[in-house]
Tab-separated table of C-alpha atoms and ligand atoms in Angstrom:
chain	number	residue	atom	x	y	z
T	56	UNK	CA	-20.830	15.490	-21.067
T	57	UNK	CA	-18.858	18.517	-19.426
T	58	UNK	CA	-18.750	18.578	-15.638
T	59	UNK	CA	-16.847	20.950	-13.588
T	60	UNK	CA	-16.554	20.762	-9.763
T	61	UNK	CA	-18.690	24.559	-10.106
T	62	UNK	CA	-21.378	21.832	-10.853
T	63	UNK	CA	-21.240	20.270	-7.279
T	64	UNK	CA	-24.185	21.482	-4.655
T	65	UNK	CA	-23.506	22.836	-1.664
T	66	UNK	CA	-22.920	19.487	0.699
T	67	UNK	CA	-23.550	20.979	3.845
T	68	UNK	CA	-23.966	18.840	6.726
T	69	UNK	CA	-23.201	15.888	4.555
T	70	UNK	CA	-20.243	13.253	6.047
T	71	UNK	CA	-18.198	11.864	3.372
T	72	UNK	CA	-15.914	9.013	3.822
T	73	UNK	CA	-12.845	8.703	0.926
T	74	UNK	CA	-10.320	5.641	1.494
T	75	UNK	CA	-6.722	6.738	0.256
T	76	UNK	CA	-7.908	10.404	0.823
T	77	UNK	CA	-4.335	12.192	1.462
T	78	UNK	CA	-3.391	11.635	-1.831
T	79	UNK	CA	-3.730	11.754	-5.179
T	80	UNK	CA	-7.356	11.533	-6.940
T	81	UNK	CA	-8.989	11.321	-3.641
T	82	UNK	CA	-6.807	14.032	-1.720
T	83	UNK	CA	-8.581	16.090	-4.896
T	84	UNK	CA	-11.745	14.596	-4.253
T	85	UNK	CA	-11.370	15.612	-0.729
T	86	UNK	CA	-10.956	19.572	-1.476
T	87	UNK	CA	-13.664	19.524	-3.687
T	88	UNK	CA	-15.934	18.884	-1.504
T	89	UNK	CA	-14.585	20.303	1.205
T	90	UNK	CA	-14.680	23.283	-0.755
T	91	UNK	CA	-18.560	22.490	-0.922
T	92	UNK	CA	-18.869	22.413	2.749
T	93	UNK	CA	-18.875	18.540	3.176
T	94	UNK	CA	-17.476	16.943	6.495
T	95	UNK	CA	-14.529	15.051	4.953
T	96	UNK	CA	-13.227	11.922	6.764
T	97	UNK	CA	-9.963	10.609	4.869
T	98	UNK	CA	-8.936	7.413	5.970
T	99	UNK	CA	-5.373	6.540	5.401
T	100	UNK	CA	-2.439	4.172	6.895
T	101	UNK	CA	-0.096	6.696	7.659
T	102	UNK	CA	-1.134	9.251	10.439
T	103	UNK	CA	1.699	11.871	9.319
T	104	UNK	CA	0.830	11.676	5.867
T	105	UNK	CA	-3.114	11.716	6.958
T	106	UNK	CA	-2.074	14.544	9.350
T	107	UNK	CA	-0.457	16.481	6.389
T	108	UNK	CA	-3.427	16.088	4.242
T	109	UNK	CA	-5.844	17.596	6.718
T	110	UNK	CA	-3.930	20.699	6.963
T	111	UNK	CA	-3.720	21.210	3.349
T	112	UNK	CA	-7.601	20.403	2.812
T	113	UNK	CA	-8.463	23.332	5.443
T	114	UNK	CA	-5.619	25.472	3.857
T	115	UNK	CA	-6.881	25.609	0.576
T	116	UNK	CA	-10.430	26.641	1.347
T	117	UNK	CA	-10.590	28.912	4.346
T	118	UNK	CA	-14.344	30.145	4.057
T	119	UNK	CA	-15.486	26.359	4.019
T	120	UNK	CA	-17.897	25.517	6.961
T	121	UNK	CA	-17.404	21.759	7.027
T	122	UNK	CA	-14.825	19.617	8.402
T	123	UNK	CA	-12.430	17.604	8.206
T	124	UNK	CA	-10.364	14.251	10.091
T	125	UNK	CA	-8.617	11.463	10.055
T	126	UNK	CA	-9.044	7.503	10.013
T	127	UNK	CA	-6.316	5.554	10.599
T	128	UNK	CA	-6.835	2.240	8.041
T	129	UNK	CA	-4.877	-0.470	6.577
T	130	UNK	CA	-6.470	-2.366	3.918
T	131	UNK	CA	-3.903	-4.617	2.925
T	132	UNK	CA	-5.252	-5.779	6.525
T	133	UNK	CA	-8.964	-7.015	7.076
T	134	UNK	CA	-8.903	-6.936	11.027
T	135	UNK	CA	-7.758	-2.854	10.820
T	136	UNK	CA	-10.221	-2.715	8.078
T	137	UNK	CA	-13.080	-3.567	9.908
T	138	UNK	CA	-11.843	-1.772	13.265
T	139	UNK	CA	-11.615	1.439	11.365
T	140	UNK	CA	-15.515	0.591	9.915
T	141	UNK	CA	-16.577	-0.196	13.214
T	142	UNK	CA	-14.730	2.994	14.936
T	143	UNK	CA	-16.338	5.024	12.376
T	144	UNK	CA	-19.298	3.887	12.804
T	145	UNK	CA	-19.275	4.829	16.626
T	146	UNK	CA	-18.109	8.408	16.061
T	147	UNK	CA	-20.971	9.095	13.203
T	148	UNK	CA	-24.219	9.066	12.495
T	149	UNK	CA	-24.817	8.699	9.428
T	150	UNK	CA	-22.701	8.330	6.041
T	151	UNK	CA	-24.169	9.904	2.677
T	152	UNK	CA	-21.070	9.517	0.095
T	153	UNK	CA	-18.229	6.885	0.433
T	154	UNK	CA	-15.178	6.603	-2.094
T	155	UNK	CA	-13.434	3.299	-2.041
T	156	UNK	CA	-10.912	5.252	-3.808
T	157	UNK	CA	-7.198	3.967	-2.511
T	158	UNK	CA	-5.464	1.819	-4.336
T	159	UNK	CA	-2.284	0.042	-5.139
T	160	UNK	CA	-0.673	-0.886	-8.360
T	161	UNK	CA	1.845	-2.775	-10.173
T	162	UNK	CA	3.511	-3.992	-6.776
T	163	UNK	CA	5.981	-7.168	-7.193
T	164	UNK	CA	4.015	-9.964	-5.807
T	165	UNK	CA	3.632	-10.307	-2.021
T	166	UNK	CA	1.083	-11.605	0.000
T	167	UNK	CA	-1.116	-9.523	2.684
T	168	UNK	CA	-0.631	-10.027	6.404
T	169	UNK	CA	-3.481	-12.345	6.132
T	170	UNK	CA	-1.992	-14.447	3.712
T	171	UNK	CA	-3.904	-13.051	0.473
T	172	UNK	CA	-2.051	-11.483	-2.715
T	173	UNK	CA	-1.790	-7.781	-1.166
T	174	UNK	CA	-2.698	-6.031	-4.830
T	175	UNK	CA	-6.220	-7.586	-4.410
T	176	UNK	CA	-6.078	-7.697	-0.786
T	177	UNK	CA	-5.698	-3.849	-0.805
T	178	UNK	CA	-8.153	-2.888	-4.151
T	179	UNK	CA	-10.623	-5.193	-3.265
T	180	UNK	CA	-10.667	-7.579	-0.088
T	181	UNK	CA	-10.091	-4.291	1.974
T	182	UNK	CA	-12.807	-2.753	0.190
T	183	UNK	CA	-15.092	-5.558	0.441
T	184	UNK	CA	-14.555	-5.483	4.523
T	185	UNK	CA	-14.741	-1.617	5.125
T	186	UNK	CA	-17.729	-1.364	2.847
T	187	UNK	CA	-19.647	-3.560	4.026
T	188	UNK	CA	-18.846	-3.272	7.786
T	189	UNK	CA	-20.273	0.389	6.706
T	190	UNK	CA	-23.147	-1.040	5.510
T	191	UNK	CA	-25.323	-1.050	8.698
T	192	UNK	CA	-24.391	2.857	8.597
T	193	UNK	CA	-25.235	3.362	4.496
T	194	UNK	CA	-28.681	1.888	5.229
T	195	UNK	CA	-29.580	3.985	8.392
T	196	UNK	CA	-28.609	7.003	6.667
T	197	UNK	CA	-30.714	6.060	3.305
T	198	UNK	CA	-33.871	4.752	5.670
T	199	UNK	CA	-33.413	8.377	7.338
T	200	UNK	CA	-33.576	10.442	4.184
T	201	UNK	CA	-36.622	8.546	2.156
T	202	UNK	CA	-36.006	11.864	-0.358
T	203	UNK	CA	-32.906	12.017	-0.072
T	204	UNK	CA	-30.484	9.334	-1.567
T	205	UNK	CA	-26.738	7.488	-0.453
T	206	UNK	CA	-23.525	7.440	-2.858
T	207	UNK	CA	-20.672	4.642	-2.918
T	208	UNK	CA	-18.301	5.629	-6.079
T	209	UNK	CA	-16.041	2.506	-6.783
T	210	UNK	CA	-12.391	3.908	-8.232
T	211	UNK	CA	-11.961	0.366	-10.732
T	212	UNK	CA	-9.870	0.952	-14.062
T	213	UNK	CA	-10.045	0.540	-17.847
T	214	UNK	CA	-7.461	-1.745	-16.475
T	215	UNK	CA	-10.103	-4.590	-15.094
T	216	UNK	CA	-9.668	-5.624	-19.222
T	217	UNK	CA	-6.313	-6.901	-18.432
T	218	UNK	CA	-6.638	-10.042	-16.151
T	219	UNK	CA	-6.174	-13.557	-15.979
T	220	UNK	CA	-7.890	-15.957	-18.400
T	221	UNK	CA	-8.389	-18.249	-15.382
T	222	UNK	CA	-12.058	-18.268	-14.156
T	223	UNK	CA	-13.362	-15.582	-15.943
T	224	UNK	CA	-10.836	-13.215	-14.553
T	225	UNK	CA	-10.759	-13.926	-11.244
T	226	UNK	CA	-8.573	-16.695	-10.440
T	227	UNK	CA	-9.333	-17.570	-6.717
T	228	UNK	CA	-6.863	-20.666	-6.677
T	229	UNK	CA	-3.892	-18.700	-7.036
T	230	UNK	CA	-4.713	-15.946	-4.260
T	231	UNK	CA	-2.790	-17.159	-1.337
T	232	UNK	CA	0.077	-17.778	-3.758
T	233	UNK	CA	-0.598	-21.351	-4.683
T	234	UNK	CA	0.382	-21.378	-7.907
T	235	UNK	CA	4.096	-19.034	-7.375
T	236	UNK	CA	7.086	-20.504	-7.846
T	237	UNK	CA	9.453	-20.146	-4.647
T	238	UNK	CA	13.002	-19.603	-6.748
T	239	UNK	CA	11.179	-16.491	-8.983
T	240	UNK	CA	12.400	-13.477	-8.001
T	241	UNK	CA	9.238	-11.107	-7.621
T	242	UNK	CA	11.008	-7.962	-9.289
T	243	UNK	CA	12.205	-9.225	-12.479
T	244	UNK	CA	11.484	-7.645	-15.261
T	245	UNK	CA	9.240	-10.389	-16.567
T	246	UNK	CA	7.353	-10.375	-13.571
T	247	UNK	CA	6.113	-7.349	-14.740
T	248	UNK	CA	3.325	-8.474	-17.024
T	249	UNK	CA	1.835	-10.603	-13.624
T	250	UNK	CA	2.128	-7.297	-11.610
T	251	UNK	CA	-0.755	-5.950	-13.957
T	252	UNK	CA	-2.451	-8.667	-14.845
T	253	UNK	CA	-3.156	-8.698	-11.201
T	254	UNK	CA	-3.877	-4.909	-10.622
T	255	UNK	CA	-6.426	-5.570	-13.469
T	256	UNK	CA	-7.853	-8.919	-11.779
T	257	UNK	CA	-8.294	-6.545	-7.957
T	258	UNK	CA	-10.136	-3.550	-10.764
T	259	UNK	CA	-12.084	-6.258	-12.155
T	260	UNK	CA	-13.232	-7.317	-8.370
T	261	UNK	CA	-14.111	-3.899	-7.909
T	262	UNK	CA	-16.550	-3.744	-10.700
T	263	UNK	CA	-18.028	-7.540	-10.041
T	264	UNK	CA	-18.293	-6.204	-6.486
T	265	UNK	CA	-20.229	-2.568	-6.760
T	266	UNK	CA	-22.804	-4.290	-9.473
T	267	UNK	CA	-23.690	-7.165	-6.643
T	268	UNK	CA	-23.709	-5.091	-3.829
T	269	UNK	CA	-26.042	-2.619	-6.486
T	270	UNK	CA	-28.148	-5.867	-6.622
T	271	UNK	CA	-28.502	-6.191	-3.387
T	272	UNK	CA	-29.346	-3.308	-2.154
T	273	UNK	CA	-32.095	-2.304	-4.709
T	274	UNK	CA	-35.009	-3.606	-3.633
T	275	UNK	CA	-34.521	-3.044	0.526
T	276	UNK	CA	-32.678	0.612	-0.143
T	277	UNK	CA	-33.478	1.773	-3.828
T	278	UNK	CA	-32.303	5.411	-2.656
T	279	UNK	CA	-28.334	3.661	-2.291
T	280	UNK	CA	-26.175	4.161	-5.791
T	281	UNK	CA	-23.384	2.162	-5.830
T	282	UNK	CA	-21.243	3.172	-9.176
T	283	UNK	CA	-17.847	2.077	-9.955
T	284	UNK	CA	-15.748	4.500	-12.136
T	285	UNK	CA	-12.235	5.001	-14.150
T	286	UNK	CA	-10.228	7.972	-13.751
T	287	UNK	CA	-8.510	8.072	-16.713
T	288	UNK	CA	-4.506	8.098	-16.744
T	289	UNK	CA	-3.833	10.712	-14.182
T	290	UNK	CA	-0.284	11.631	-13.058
T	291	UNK	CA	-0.260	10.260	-9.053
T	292	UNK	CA	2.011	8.294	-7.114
T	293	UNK	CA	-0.413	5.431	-7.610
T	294	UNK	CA	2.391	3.225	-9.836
T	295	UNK	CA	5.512	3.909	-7.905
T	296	UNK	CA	5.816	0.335	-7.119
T	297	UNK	CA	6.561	-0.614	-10.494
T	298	UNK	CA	9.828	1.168	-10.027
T	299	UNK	CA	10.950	-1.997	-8.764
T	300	UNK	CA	10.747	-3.941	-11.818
T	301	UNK	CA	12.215	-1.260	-14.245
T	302	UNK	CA	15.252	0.772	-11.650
T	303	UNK	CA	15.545	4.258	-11.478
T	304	UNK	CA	16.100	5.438	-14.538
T	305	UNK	CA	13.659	3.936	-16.781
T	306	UNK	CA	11.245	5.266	-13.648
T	307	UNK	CA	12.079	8.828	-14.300
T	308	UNK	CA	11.563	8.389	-17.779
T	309	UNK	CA	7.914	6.939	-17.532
T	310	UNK	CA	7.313	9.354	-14.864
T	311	UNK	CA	8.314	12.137	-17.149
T	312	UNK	CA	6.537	10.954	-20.256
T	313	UNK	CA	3.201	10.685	-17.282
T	314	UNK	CA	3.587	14.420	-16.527
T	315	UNK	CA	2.586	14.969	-20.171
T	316	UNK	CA	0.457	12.216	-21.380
T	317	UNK	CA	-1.939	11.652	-17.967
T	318	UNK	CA	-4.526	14.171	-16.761
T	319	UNK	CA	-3.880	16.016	-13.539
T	320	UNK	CA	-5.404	14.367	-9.826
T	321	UNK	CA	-7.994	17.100	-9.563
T	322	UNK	CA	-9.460	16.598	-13.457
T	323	UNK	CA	-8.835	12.682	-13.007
T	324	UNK	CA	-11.193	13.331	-9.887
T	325	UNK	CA	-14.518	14.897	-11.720
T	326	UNK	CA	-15.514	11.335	-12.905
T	327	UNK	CA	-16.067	10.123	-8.677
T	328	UNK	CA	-17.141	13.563	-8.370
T	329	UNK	CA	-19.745	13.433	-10.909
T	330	UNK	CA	-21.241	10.203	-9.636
T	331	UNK	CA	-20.962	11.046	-6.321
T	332	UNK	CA	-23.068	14.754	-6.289
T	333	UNK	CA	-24.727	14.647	-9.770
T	334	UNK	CA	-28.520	14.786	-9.611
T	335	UNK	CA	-28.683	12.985	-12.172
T	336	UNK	CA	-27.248	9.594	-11.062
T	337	UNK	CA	-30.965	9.556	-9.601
T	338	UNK	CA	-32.824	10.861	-12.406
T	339	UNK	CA	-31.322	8.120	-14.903
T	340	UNK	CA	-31.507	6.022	-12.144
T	341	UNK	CA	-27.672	5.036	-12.557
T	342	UNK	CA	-27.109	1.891	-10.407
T	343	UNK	CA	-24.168	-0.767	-10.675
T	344	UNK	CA	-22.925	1.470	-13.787
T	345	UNK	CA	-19.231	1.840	-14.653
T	346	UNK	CA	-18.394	5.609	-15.536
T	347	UNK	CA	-15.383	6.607	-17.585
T	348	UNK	CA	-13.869	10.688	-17.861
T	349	UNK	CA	-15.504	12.717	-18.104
T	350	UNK	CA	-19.093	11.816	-16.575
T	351	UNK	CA	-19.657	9.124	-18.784
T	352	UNK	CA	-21.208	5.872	-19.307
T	353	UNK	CA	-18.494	3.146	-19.867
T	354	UNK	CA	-18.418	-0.273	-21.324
T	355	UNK	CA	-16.769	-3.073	-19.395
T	356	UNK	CA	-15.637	-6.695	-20.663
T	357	UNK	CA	-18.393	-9.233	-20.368
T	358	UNK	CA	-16.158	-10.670	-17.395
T	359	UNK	CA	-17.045	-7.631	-15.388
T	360	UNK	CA	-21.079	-8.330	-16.280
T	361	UNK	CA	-20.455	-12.333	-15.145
T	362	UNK	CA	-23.417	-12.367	-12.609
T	363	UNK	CA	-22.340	-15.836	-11.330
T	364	UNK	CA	-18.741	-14.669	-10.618
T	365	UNK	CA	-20.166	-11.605	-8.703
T	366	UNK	CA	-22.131	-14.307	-6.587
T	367	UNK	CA	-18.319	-16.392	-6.198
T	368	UNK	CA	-16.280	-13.065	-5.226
T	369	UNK	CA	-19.031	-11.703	-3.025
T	370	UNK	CA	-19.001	-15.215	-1.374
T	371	UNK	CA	-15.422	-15.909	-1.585
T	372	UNK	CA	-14.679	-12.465	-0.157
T	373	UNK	CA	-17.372	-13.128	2.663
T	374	UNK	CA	-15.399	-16.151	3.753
T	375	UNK	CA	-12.336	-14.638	3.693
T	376	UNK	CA	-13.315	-11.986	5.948
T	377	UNK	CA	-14.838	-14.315	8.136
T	378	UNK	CA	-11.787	-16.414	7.994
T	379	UNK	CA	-9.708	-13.391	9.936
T	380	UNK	CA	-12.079	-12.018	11.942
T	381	UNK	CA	-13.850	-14.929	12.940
T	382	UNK	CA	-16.968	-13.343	12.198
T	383	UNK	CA	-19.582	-12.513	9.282
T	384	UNK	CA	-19.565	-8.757	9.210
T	385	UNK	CA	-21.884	-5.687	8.060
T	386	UNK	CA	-25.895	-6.138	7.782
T	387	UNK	CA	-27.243	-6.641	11.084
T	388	UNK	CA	-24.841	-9.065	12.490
T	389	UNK	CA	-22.925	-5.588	14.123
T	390	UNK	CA	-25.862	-4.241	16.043
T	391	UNK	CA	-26.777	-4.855	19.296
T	392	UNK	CA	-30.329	-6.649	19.532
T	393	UNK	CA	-31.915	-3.132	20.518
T	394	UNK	CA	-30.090	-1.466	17.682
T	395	UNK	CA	-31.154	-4.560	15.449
T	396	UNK	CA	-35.236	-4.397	16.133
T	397	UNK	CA	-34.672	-0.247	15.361
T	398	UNK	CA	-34.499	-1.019	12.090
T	399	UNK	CA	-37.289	-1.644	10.229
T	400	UNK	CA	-37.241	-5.409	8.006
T	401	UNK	CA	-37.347	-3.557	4.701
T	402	UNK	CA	-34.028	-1.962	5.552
T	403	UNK	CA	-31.763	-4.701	6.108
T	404	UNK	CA	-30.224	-6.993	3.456
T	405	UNK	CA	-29.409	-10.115	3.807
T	406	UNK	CA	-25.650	-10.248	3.518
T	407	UNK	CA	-25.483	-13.755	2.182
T	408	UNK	CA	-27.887	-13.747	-0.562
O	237	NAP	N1	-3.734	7.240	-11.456
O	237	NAP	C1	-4.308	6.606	-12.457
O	237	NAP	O1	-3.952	6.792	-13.635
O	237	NAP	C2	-5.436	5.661	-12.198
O	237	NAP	C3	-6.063	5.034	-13.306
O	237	NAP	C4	-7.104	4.145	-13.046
O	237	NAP	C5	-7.523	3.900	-11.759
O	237	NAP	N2	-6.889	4.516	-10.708
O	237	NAP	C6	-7.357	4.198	-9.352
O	237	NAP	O2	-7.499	5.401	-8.630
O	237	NAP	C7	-7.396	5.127	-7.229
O	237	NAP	C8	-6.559	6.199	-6.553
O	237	NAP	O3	-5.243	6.121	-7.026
O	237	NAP	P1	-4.315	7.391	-7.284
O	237	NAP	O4	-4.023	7.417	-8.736
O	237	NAP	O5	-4.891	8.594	-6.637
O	237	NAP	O6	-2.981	6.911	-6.584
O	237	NAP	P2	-2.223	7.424	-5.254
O	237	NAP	O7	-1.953	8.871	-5.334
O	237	NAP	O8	-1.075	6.490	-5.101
O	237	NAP	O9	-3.303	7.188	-4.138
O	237	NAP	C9	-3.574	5.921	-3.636
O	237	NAP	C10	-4.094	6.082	-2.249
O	237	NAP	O10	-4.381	4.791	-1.725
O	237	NAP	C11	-3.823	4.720	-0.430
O	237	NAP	N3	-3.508	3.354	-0.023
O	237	NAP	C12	-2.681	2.485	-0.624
O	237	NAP	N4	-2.607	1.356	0.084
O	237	NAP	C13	-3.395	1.521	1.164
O	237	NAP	C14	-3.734	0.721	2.261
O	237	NAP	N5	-3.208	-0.501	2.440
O	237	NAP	N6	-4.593	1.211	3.179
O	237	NAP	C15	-5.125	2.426	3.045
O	237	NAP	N7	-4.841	3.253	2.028
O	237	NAP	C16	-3.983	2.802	1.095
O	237	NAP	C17	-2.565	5.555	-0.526
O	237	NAP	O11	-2.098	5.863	0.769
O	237	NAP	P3	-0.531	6.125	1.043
O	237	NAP	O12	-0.332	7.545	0.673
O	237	NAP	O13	-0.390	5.830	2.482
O	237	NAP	O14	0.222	5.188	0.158
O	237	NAP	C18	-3.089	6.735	-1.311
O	237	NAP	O15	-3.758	7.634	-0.479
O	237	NAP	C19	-6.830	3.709	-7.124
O	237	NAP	O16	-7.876	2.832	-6.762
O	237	NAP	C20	-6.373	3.387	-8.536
O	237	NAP	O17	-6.439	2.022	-8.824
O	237	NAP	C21	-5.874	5.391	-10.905
């Protein structure tokens, strides 16, 4: 299937949210559909680079009548994830398309200020937290629009196929570093192999976790799509870490060898675009589905279609969160009682099903 950002409607008066949005395949994301007349937040950790972003978004398309700002969010961290949730869901109204889009890739092994392994901290723990502290938001925008419909687009990877053969994939007993040795130094060369092997277990999470949340939401808010998606190999910054495992040189090489072999950020982007504006994600009725470039219907491993170990991450994750913020978040465990009886039984889902 051919797509072309020409393809995307006019998003007037729509708010978009797009994690990791001041660079890379979601900084594209963000001008086309600012170009489209979206409100754009980007949320990002740095503020300058954030700051930087915003200017260039409004640069490139001066006749667009939306908007665009910033959100200040750190998802290697699960209490500024759900701050920047909650403070956006103060400022706004409603949210029609969300990207979980930043990411983080072939880092030497660290753990997250919360104690968790920060490449699956970051792709999906972060995720899990922001999205679903969202999720009150999603479902009062859907229940508002009964014609209209609500968009998450999940940025996994072809590289979810590249994991651990622990658990299916997922291999829980080893996330707060349980099973690393102390004397290994964490940018050796033949740590390398472990630096994927993680970034595929976090894009493996992020498929497990858009087809439950899918299931979830279909019977109480049929008009949400949740879609995960791969890019394709697109030149960003996204594997800079892995400079520290191969030096300089052999960096410049790869990232030479990237300029011609990878796709650039804005055609890596048409995928998310696609299954974020396309009509069509309705009509076929597209839910839970993993898309691959351009527009198209992927297969994943049969890890990524484990139904029980989308049950264990969703709960695992739900505990984890809890653990930090001493709290179960999202559904209607953020609104006030008032807020709470507004919404009608139908529309909330029960977060720990
Ligand atoms: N590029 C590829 O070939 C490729 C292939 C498959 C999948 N993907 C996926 O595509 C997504 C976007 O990556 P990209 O290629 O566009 O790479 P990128 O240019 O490096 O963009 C990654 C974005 O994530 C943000 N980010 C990283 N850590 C963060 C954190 N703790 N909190 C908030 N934001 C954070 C980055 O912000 P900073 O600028 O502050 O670092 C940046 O905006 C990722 O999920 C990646 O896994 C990419």
């Amino acid at each position: 299937m051919s797509f072309t950002t020409a393809q995307i409607p006019d998003l007037s008066g729509r708010s978009v949210l797009i994690t990791g949005g001041n660079s890379g395949l979601g900084l594209a994301t963000a001008h086309a559909l600012y170009a489209r007349n979206a409100n754009i937040t980007i949320a990002c950790r740095s503020p300058q680079k954030g700051q930087d972003a915003v200017r260039a978004i409004k640069e490139k398309t001066l006749t667009s009548t939306g908007s665009v700002e910033l959100l200040n969010l750190d998802l290697s961290s699960v209490k500024s994830t759900v701050e920047a949730a909650e403070e956006y869901t103060r400022n706004h109204d409603k949210l029609d398309i969300l990207f979980a889009n930043a990411g983080i890739a072939m880092e030497p092994y660290q753990l997250s200020v919360d104690g968790y392994e920060r490449q699956f901290a970051t792709n999906h723990l972060g995720h899990f937290a922001f999205i679903t502290t969202l999720l009150p938001l999603l479902q009062r925008t859907a229940a508002a629009k009964p014609e209209g419909d609500v968009r998450v687009i999940i940025t996994s990877s072809e590289a979810h196929r590249f994991t651990y053969k622990v658990n299916n994939g997922i291999d829980f007993s080893a996330m707060r570093g349980e099973k690393r040795k102390p004397d290994v130094d964490p940018t050796s060369i033949w740590e390398l192999g472990d630096a994927f092997r993680r970034y595929g277990q976090s894009k493996l999470a992020n498929i497990l976790f858009t087809r439950e949340l899918s299931r979830r939401l279909k019977s109480s808010h049929p008009n949400i799509y949740v879609n995960a998606i791969h890019p394709g190999a697109v030149a960003t910054g996204l594997t800079s870490g892995g400079s520290a495992f191969i030096g300089p040189t052999l960096t410049k090489i790869t990232n030479f060898l990237m300029g011609f072999l990878a796709s650039s950020a804005e055609k890596g982007a048409l995928t998310q675009l696609w299954a974020a504006t396309s009509e069509e994600i309705v009509a076929r009725d597209y839910r839970g589905e993993y898309f691959i470039p351009v527009a198209k219907m992927g297969k994943t491993t049969e890890e990524a279609k484990n139904e029980e170990l989308m049950r264990e991450l969703w709960k695992w994750s739900e505990g984890a969160v809890e653990g930090v913020v001493g709290k179960r978040v999202g559904g209607h465990v953020h609104c006030s009682r008032r807020k709470y009886l507004r919404i009608p039984d139908r529309h909330r889902i029960p977060l720990w099903a």
